[in-house]
Short mmCIF file of C-alpha atoms and ligand atoms in Angstrom, two decimals:
data_model
loop_
_atom_site.label_atom_id
_atom_site.label_comp_id
_atom_site.label_asym_id
_atom_site.label_seq_id
_atom_site.Cartn_x
_atom_site.Cartn_y
_atom_site.Cartn_z
CA MET A 28 190.27 219.16 72.95
CA THR A 29 190.42 222.66 74.38
CA LYS A 30 191.03 225.54 72.04
CA GLN A 31 194.04 227.83 72.39
CA ARG A 32 192.64 231.23 73.35
CA LEU A 33 194.40 234.07 71.56
CA ALA A 34 194.82 237.78 72.09
CA ILE A 35 196.15 239.29 68.88
CA LEU A 36 197.81 242.64 69.51
CA GLY A 37 198.00 244.47 66.21
CA SER A 38 195.39 242.36 64.43
CA THR A 39 195.02 244.66 61.41
CA GLY A 40 198.70 244.58 60.41
CA SER A 41 200.48 242.16 58.12
CA ILE A 42 201.19 239.51 60.82
CA GLY A 43 197.82 239.99 62.53
CA THR A 44 195.77 239.47 59.37
CA GLN A 45 197.81 236.39 58.46
CA ALA A 46 197.33 234.99 61.97
CA LEU A 47 193.57 235.39 61.49
CA GLU A 48 193.81 233.47 58.19
CA ILE A 49 195.35 230.61 60.18
CA VAL A 50 192.52 230.81 62.73
CA ARG A 51 190.04 230.62 59.85
CA GLN A 52 191.77 227.45 58.62
CA HIS A 53 191.62 225.90 62.12
CA PRO A 54 188.47 227.12 63.90
CA ASP A 55 188.51 223.98 66.08
CA LYS A 56 192.00 224.76 67.41
CA PHE A 57 191.91 228.49 68.14
CA GLU A 58 189.54 230.96 69.73
CA ILE A 59 189.97 234.72 69.46
CA VAL A 60 189.63 236.41 72.86
CA ALA A 61 190.93 239.85 71.92
CA LEU A 62 191.73 241.89 68.84
CA THR A 63 193.51 245.23 68.96
CA ALA A 64 194.47 247.84 66.40
CA ASN A 65 196.30 251.12 66.48
CA THR A 66 194.34 253.19 63.92
CA ASN A 67 192.79 250.89 61.30
CA VAL A 68 189.32 250.99 62.86
CA ASP A 69 187.41 249.85 59.76
CA LEU A 70 189.33 246.60 59.42
CA LEU A 71 189.16 246.07 63.20
CA ILE A 72 185.37 246.41 63.11
CA GLY A 73 185.17 243.79 60.36
CA GLN A 74 187.42 241.43 62.32
CA ILE A 75 185.44 241.86 65.55
CA ASN A 76 182.14 241.26 63.76
CA GLU A 77 183.59 238.10 62.21
CA PHE A 78 185.33 236.58 65.26
CA ASN A 79 183.13 237.93 68.06
CA PRO A 80 185.96 238.21 70.64
CA GLN A 81 185.53 239.06 74.31
CA PHE A 82 187.57 242.28 73.84
CA GLY A 83 188.14 244.75 71.03
CA LEU A 84 190.57 247.62 71.49
CA ILE A 85 191.49 250.66 69.42
CA CYS A 86 194.63 252.43 70.67
CA LYS A 87 193.77 255.81 69.17
CA ASP A 88 191.10 257.18 71.54
CA ILE A 89 189.59 259.47 68.94
CA LEU A 90 188.46 256.43 66.90
CA PHE A 91 186.54 254.81 69.78
CA LYS A 92 183.26 256.32 68.64
CA ASN A 93 183.67 254.78 65.19
CA LEU A 94 184.46 251.43 66.79
CA LYS A 95 181.31 251.50 68.94
CA GLU A 96 179.14 252.45 65.97
CA GLY A 97 180.56 249.73 63.71
CA VAL A 98 180.64 246.72 66.01
CA ASN A 99 177.50 244.59 66.23
CA ALA A 100 179.19 241.68 68.01
CA ASN A 101 178.73 241.19 71.75
CA THR A 102 182.26 242.45 72.46
CA GLU A 103 183.57 244.60 75.28
CA LEU A 104 185.13 247.59 73.54
CA LEU A 105 188.14 249.45 74.93
CA SER A 106 190.29 252.37 73.82
CA GLY A 107 193.76 253.59 74.67
CA PHE A 108 197.16 252.03 74.58
CA GLU A 109 197.22 251.38 78.37
CA GLU A 110 194.29 248.97 78.03
CA LEU A 111 196.59 246.54 76.20
CA THR A 112 197.74 245.51 79.69
CA THR A 113 194.14 244.77 80.69
CA ILE A 114 193.83 242.43 77.73
CA VAL A 115 197.19 240.74 78.20
CA SER A 116 196.45 239.96 81.84
CA ASN A 117 192.93 238.63 81.30
CA PRO A 118 192.66 235.03 82.61
CA ASN A 119 190.82 233.92 79.45
CA VAL A 120 193.93 234.60 77.35
CA ASP A 121 196.30 231.63 76.91
CA THR A 122 198.52 233.11 74.23
CA VAL A 123 199.43 236.69 73.41
CA LEU A 124 200.37 237.16 69.79
CA ASN A 125 202.26 240.42 69.87
CA SER A 126 202.56 241.98 66.43
CA LEU A 127 202.64 245.57 67.60
CA VAL A 128 205.03 247.86 65.78
CA GLY A 129 207.90 249.58 67.59
CA PHE A 130 208.82 250.14 71.22
CA ALA A 131 205.08 250.22 72.02
CA GLY A 132 205.21 246.42 71.94
CA PHE A 133 207.68 246.08 74.80
CA LEU A 134 205.45 246.69 77.84
CA PRO A 135 202.69 244.30 76.71
CA THR A 136 205.35 241.59 76.21
CA LEU A 137 206.75 242.19 79.68
CA GLU A 138 203.27 242.12 81.22
CA ALA A 139 202.44 238.88 79.40
CA ILE A 140 205.62 237.31 80.81
CA LYS A 141 204.73 238.42 84.33
CA GLN A 142 201.29 236.87 83.87
CA GLY A 143 202.86 233.57 82.76
CA LYS A 144 201.26 233.67 79.32
CA LYS A 145 202.63 232.07 76.21
CA ILE A 146 203.88 234.77 73.86
CA ALA A 147 204.09 234.45 70.10
CA LEU A 148 206.38 237.38 69.44
CA ALA A 149 206.51 239.34 66.21
CA ASN A 150 207.42 242.62 67.90
CA LYS A 151 211.18 242.90 67.40
CA GLU A 152 211.63 245.84 69.75
CA SER A 153 210.59 243.79 72.79
CA LEU A 154 213.91 241.97 72.50
CA VAL A 155 215.98 244.61 70.73
CA VAL A 156 215.24 247.37 73.23
CA GLY A 157 214.34 245.44 76.32
CA GLY A 158 216.22 242.18 75.71
CA GLU A 159 217.96 242.12 79.06
CA ILE A 160 214.75 242.83 81.01
CA ILE A 161 212.75 240.31 78.98
CA PHE A 162 215.48 237.70 79.34
CA ASN A 163 215.56 238.14 83.14
CA ALA A 164 211.77 238.20 83.44
CA LEU A 165 211.48 234.96 81.47
CA HIS A 166 213.84 233.25 83.90
CA GLU A 167 211.52 234.14 86.77
CA SER A 168 208.32 233.14 84.97
CA THR A 169 206.58 230.05 83.63
CA SER A 170 205.96 232.05 80.49
CA GLU A 171 207.19 230.77 77.16
CA LEU A 172 208.29 233.14 74.41
CA ILE A 173 208.26 231.81 70.85
CA PRO A 174 209.54 233.97 67.98
CA ILE A 175 207.43 234.63 64.89
CA ASP A 176 210.26 236.17 62.89
CA SER A 177 211.03 233.71 60.07
CA GLU A 178 214.77 233.52 60.85
CA HIS A 179 214.28 232.90 64.56
CA SER A 180 211.54 230.39 63.90
CA ALA A 181 214.02 228.62 61.61
CA MET A 182 216.66 228.62 64.36
CA LEU A 183 214.16 227.28 66.88
CA GLN A 184 213.07 224.54 64.47
CA CYS A 185 216.72 223.55 63.90
CA LEU A 186 217.38 223.53 67.65
CA VAL A 187 214.51 221.26 68.69
CA GLY A 188 216.04 218.24 70.42
CA GLU A 189 219.56 219.67 70.45
CA PRO A 190 221.41 220.43 73.71
CA ARG A 191 222.55 224.05 73.72
CA GLU A 192 226.21 223.20 74.35
CA SER A 193 226.31 221.52 70.94
CA ILE A 194 225.59 224.81 69.15
CA GLU A 195 228.72 226.12 67.48
CA LYS A 196 227.09 229.03 65.70
CA ILE A 197 223.91 230.31 64.17
CA VAL A 198 223.98 231.51 60.57
CA ILE A 199 221.23 234.04 60.02
CA THR A 200 220.24 234.48 56.40
CA ALA A 201 219.34 237.81 54.79
CA SER A 202 217.84 238.47 51.39
CA GLY A 203 220.13 241.47 50.96
CA GLY A 204 217.08 243.51 49.95
CA PRO A 205 216.59 245.48 46.74
CA PHE A 206 220.04 247.16 46.89
CA ARG A 207 222.15 244.05 47.35
CA THR A 208 224.04 244.72 44.12
CA TYR A 209 224.07 248.54 44.35
CA SER A 210 227.33 250.42 44.68
CA TYR A 211 227.64 252.97 47.48
CA GLU A 212 227.36 255.68 44.80
CA GLN A 213 224.04 254.25 43.60
CA MET A 214 222.76 254.06 47.17
CA LYS A 215 223.15 257.82 47.55
CA ASN A 216 220.27 258.36 45.13
CA VAL A 217 217.87 255.68 46.37
CA THR A 218 214.28 256.99 46.46
CA LYS A 219 211.47 256.15 48.85
CA ALA A 220 209.61 254.22 46.12
CA GLN A 221 212.69 252.10 45.34
CA ALA A 222 213.30 251.33 49.02
CA LEU A 223 209.68 250.31 49.58
CA ASN A 224 209.84 247.67 46.85
CA HIS A 225 211.11 244.45 48.45
CA PRO A 226 211.80 241.49 46.12
CA ASN A 227 210.75 238.56 48.38
CA TRP A 228 208.60 239.65 51.30
CA ASP A 229 205.49 241.80 51.45
CA MET A 230 205.66 243.74 54.73
CA GLY A 231 204.90 247.07 56.39
CA ALA A 232 206.81 250.24 55.34
CA LYS A 233 209.17 250.45 58.33
CA ILE A 234 210.36 246.86 58.12
CA THR A 235 210.67 247.08 54.32
CA ILE A 236 213.08 250.01 54.68
CA ASP A 237 214.88 248.16 57.47
CA SER A 238 215.30 245.19 55.13
CA SER A 239 216.75 247.40 52.43
CA THR A 240 219.33 248.97 54.80
CA MET A 241 219.80 245.54 56.42
CA MET A 242 219.11 247.15 59.81
CA ASN A 243 216.43 244.49 59.98
CA LYS A 244 219.18 241.85 60.02
CA GLY A 245 221.03 243.80 62.67
CA LEU A 246 217.92 243.92 64.85
CA GLU A 247 217.42 240.20 64.25
CA ILE A 248 220.97 239.46 65.40
CA ILE A 249 220.16 241.28 68.64
CA GLU A 250 216.94 239.26 68.94
CA ALA A 251 218.81 235.98 68.37
CA HIS A 252 221.38 236.97 70.98
CA TRP A 253 218.65 237.26 73.65
CA LEU A 254 216.42 234.42 72.44
CA PHE A 255 219.15 231.81 72.35
CA ASP A 256 221.54 233.36 74.89
CA LEU A 257 224.48 233.43 72.45
CA PRO A 258 227.30 235.96 72.12
CA VAL A 259 227.31 238.00 68.93
CA SER A 260 230.50 236.20 67.87
CA LYS A 261 228.40 233.04 67.46
CA ILE A 262 225.81 234.68 65.20
CA GLU A 263 226.89 235.13 61.61
CA PRO A 264 224.83 236.93 58.97
CA VAL A 265 224.98 235.71 55.37
CA ILE A 266 223.25 236.98 52.25
CA HIS A 267 220.96 234.44 50.62
CA PRO A 268 219.01 236.33 47.95
CA GLN A 269 216.36 233.65 47.30
CA SER A 270 215.04 233.70 50.91
CA ILE A 271 214.38 229.95 50.80
CA ILE A 272 216.70 228.98 53.66
CA HIS A 273 215.47 230.97 56.66
CA SER A 274 218.49 230.25 58.88
CA ILE A 275 221.10 227.59 59.66
CA VAL A 276 222.48 226.17 62.90
CA THR A 277 225.98 224.68 62.84
CA PHE A 278 226.81 222.18 65.58
CA THR A 279 230.10 221.33 67.26
CA ASP A 280 230.51 218.13 65.20
CA GLY A 281 230.57 220.17 61.98
CA SER A 282 227.02 219.25 60.98
CA SER A 283 224.53 221.99 60.07
CA LYS A 284 220.74 222.05 59.99
CA ALA A 285 218.78 224.50 57.87
CA GLN A 286 215.08 225.25 57.78
CA LEU A 287 213.65 226.12 54.38
CA GLY A 288 210.51 226.80 52.41
CA PRO A 289 208.98 229.44 50.16
CA PRO A 290 208.85 232.82 51.94
CA ASP A 291 205.50 232.87 53.76
CA MET A 292 205.06 234.37 57.23
CA LYS A 293 202.13 232.06 57.95
CA VAL A 294 204.63 229.23 58.50
CA PRO A 295 206.46 230.88 61.43
CA ILE A 296 203.14 232.23 62.76
CA ILE A 297 201.51 228.81 62.96
CA TYR A 298 204.69 227.25 64.34
CA ALA A 299 204.81 229.85 67.12
CA LEU A 300 201.24 228.96 68.03
CA THR A 301 201.71 225.17 67.91
CA TYR A 302 205.39 224.69 68.94
CA PRO A 303 206.72 222.07 69.41
CA ASP A 304 203.84 220.46 67.49
CA ARG A 305 202.71 221.23 63.96
CA LEU A 306 199.36 221.78 62.29
CA PRO A 307 198.55 221.39 58.59
CA LEU A 308 198.70 224.67 56.68
CA GLU A 309 197.57 225.57 53.19
CA THR A 310 200.61 227.41 51.93
CA PRO A 311 202.94 227.16 48.90
CA ARG A 312 205.42 224.25 48.90
CA MET A 313 208.81 223.96 47.23
CA ASP A 314 208.45 222.35 43.82
CA TRP A 315 211.43 219.98 43.63
CA SER A 316 210.57 218.98 40.06
CA GLU A 317 211.93 222.40 39.07
CA THR A 318 215.51 223.67 39.11
CA HIS A 319 216.34 225.95 42.05
CA GLU A 320 219.47 227.86 42.75
CA LEU A 321 220.37 228.64 46.35
CA THR A 322 223.26 231.10 46.60
CA PHE A 323 225.15 232.72 49.47
CA GLU A 324 227.29 235.85 49.73
CA PRO A 325 229.12 237.53 52.60
CA VAL A 326 227.64 240.75 54.03
CA ASP A 327 229.41 243.92 52.86
CA TYR A 328 229.54 246.04 56.02
CA GLU A 329 230.77 249.06 54.06
CA ARG A 330 227.57 249.26 52.02
CA PHE A 331 225.37 247.98 54.84
CA PRO A 332 226.81 249.65 57.97
CA CYS A 333 223.56 249.12 59.88
CA VAL A 334 224.41 245.43 60.44
CA LYS A 335 227.71 246.37 62.06
CA LEU A 336 226.14 249.14 64.13
CA ALA A 337 223.65 246.65 65.53
CA MET A 338 226.30 244.01 66.29
CA ASP A 339 228.47 246.63 68.01
CA SER A 340 225.49 247.77 70.08
CA ILE A 341 225.24 244.31 71.65
CA GLU A 342 228.94 244.45 72.52
CA SER A 343 228.42 247.92 74.06
CA GLY A 344 225.44 246.54 75.97
CA GLY A 345 223.26 248.53 78.36
CA VAL A 346 221.03 250.99 76.56
CA ALA A 347 222.99 250.95 73.28
CA PRO A 348 220.52 248.67 71.42
CA ALA A 349 217.66 250.89 72.63
CA VAL A 350 219.44 253.94 71.24
CA LEU A 351 220.09 252.11 67.96
CA ASN A 352 216.43 251.17 67.66
CA ALA A 353 214.98 254.59 68.48
CA ALA A 354 217.44 256.43 66.24
CA ASN A 355 216.70 254.04 63.40
CA GLU A 356 212.93 254.48 63.75
CA VAL A 357 213.33 258.23 63.57
CA ALA A 358 215.81 258.10 60.69
CA VAL A 359 213.57 255.77 58.66
CA GLN A 360 210.61 258.08 59.23
CA ARG A 361 212.67 261.09 58.19
CA PHE A 362 213.66 259.24 55.01
CA LEU A 363 210.00 258.32 54.33
CA ASP A 364 209.12 262.00 54.86
CA GLU A 365 211.79 262.79 52.25
CA GLU A 366 213.64 264.93 54.77
CA ILE A 367 216.96 263.04 54.60
CA SER A 368 218.66 260.88 51.98
CA TYR A 369 218.86 257.10 52.11
CA ILE A 370 222.51 256.92 53.18
CA ASP A 371 221.81 259.33 56.05
CA ILE A 372 219.87 256.59 57.88
CA PRO A 373 222.97 254.76 59.23
CA LYS A 374 224.73 258.08 59.79
CA ILE A 375 221.96 259.29 62.10
CA VAL A 376 222.01 255.98 63.97
CA ASP A 377 225.78 256.18 64.37
CA LYS A 378 225.67 259.78 65.61
CA SER A 379 222.90 258.91 68.08
CA LEU A 380 224.92 255.98 69.45
CA ASN A 381 227.88 258.31 69.97
CA ASN A 382 225.71 260.98 71.56
CA ILE A 383 224.02 258.95 74.28
CA THR A 384 226.15 256.91 76.62
CA SER A 385 225.13 254.15 78.96
CA ARG A 386 224.26 254.97 82.54
CA GLY A 387 223.75 252.30 85.12
CA GLU A 388 221.44 249.35 85.25
CA VAL A 389 218.84 248.97 82.50
CA SER A 390 215.31 249.49 83.82
CA VAL A 391 211.98 250.14 82.13
CA ASP A 392 212.12 253.79 83.21
CA LEU A 393 215.65 254.21 81.90
CA LEU A 394 214.65 252.66 78.57
CA LYS A 395 211.70 255.06 78.27
CA GLN A 396 213.94 258.02 79.06
CA ILE A 397 216.62 256.90 76.59
CA ASP A 398 213.98 256.30 73.94
CA LYS A 399 212.65 259.82 74.37
CA GLU A 400 216.09 261.46 74.44
CA THR A 401 217.27 259.53 71.40
CA ARG A 402 214.18 260.41 69.40
CA ALA A 403 214.62 264.10 70.19
CA TYR A 404 218.28 263.96 69.19
CA ALA A 405 217.77 261.87 66.03
CA SER A 406 214.89 264.10 64.88
CA ALA A 407 217.09 267.17 64.93
CA VAL A 408 220.54 265.92 64.00
CA LYS A 409 221.82 266.78 60.51
MG1 LIG B 15 212.92 238.25 59.62
#
């Protein structure tokens, strides 16, 4: 059997390191062709020396010297963000696992689609910012795009074997984050340390803050809209604090399917790599000899305005989701820099959406321009 040859973009991050754990569990199924990191050169060196890939890339040019000194594997070493395209288009790559953070992940996804590669996508912004372009490119390509996000993996797993016209709606679950029970008054005083402490999932700083504001759920609704070609009216968020059910699909006959399991990103990662098949995985299982409580609550859009802002941005269409995303990235960073308060995050996003209006057909150049303009505006706005 031939091995699936992987390029892991963002191999030193949370998703990247977990993907490599899967590769370690199945060395007969996967081969690492490329590993890339933004700045974590020490971990990248260790990974390259362990997996001996064809390519190793550090995005920050200044760290290239360290990379060359540390690597003793027979690997072609590259530096600079632009070289991600070189890796993605290499004929030895079957699957691009894109776990880059932010808008930086969009162009590599688009290139991988053009090259007809399979994409295991953990980079939300590819679909949030460039959903329309990605959606159109996929229709003109043999490329297959499989989500790694746990909710979208759950949706995909529920939808296997189901004709799309039988989908009535998708129910996307949300943990509600650490401030689920906070009053708006309490939210005013939320500190960086409190916001970085997520009850169920261990993730990077940006996504942890996004989970706490529930912007993460908003971004995921946009992702689901493009992935499954559904209007926002057919995607309903619900709070499920235990994070055991990862999403639900309700069908036109009134039946619903849910996908569940203990929160562990390795499950959606391996599924994205093996879909529609499955491989054994050493990961925690539900213990049904114990009592479990699975509860559900509606989303309070007053306390979590980010969800509504995201849903409205799909309705607005055009560049609105790109504005939402860029403004949110800036606002989260400003909160992490202790420059603004926690409740200012949605306010900055809202102001940015009102400031920049749509203009014509969405193109890559327009998205770049909007991204830049929004960041400048959101960095300065009070
Ligand atoms: Mg998720």
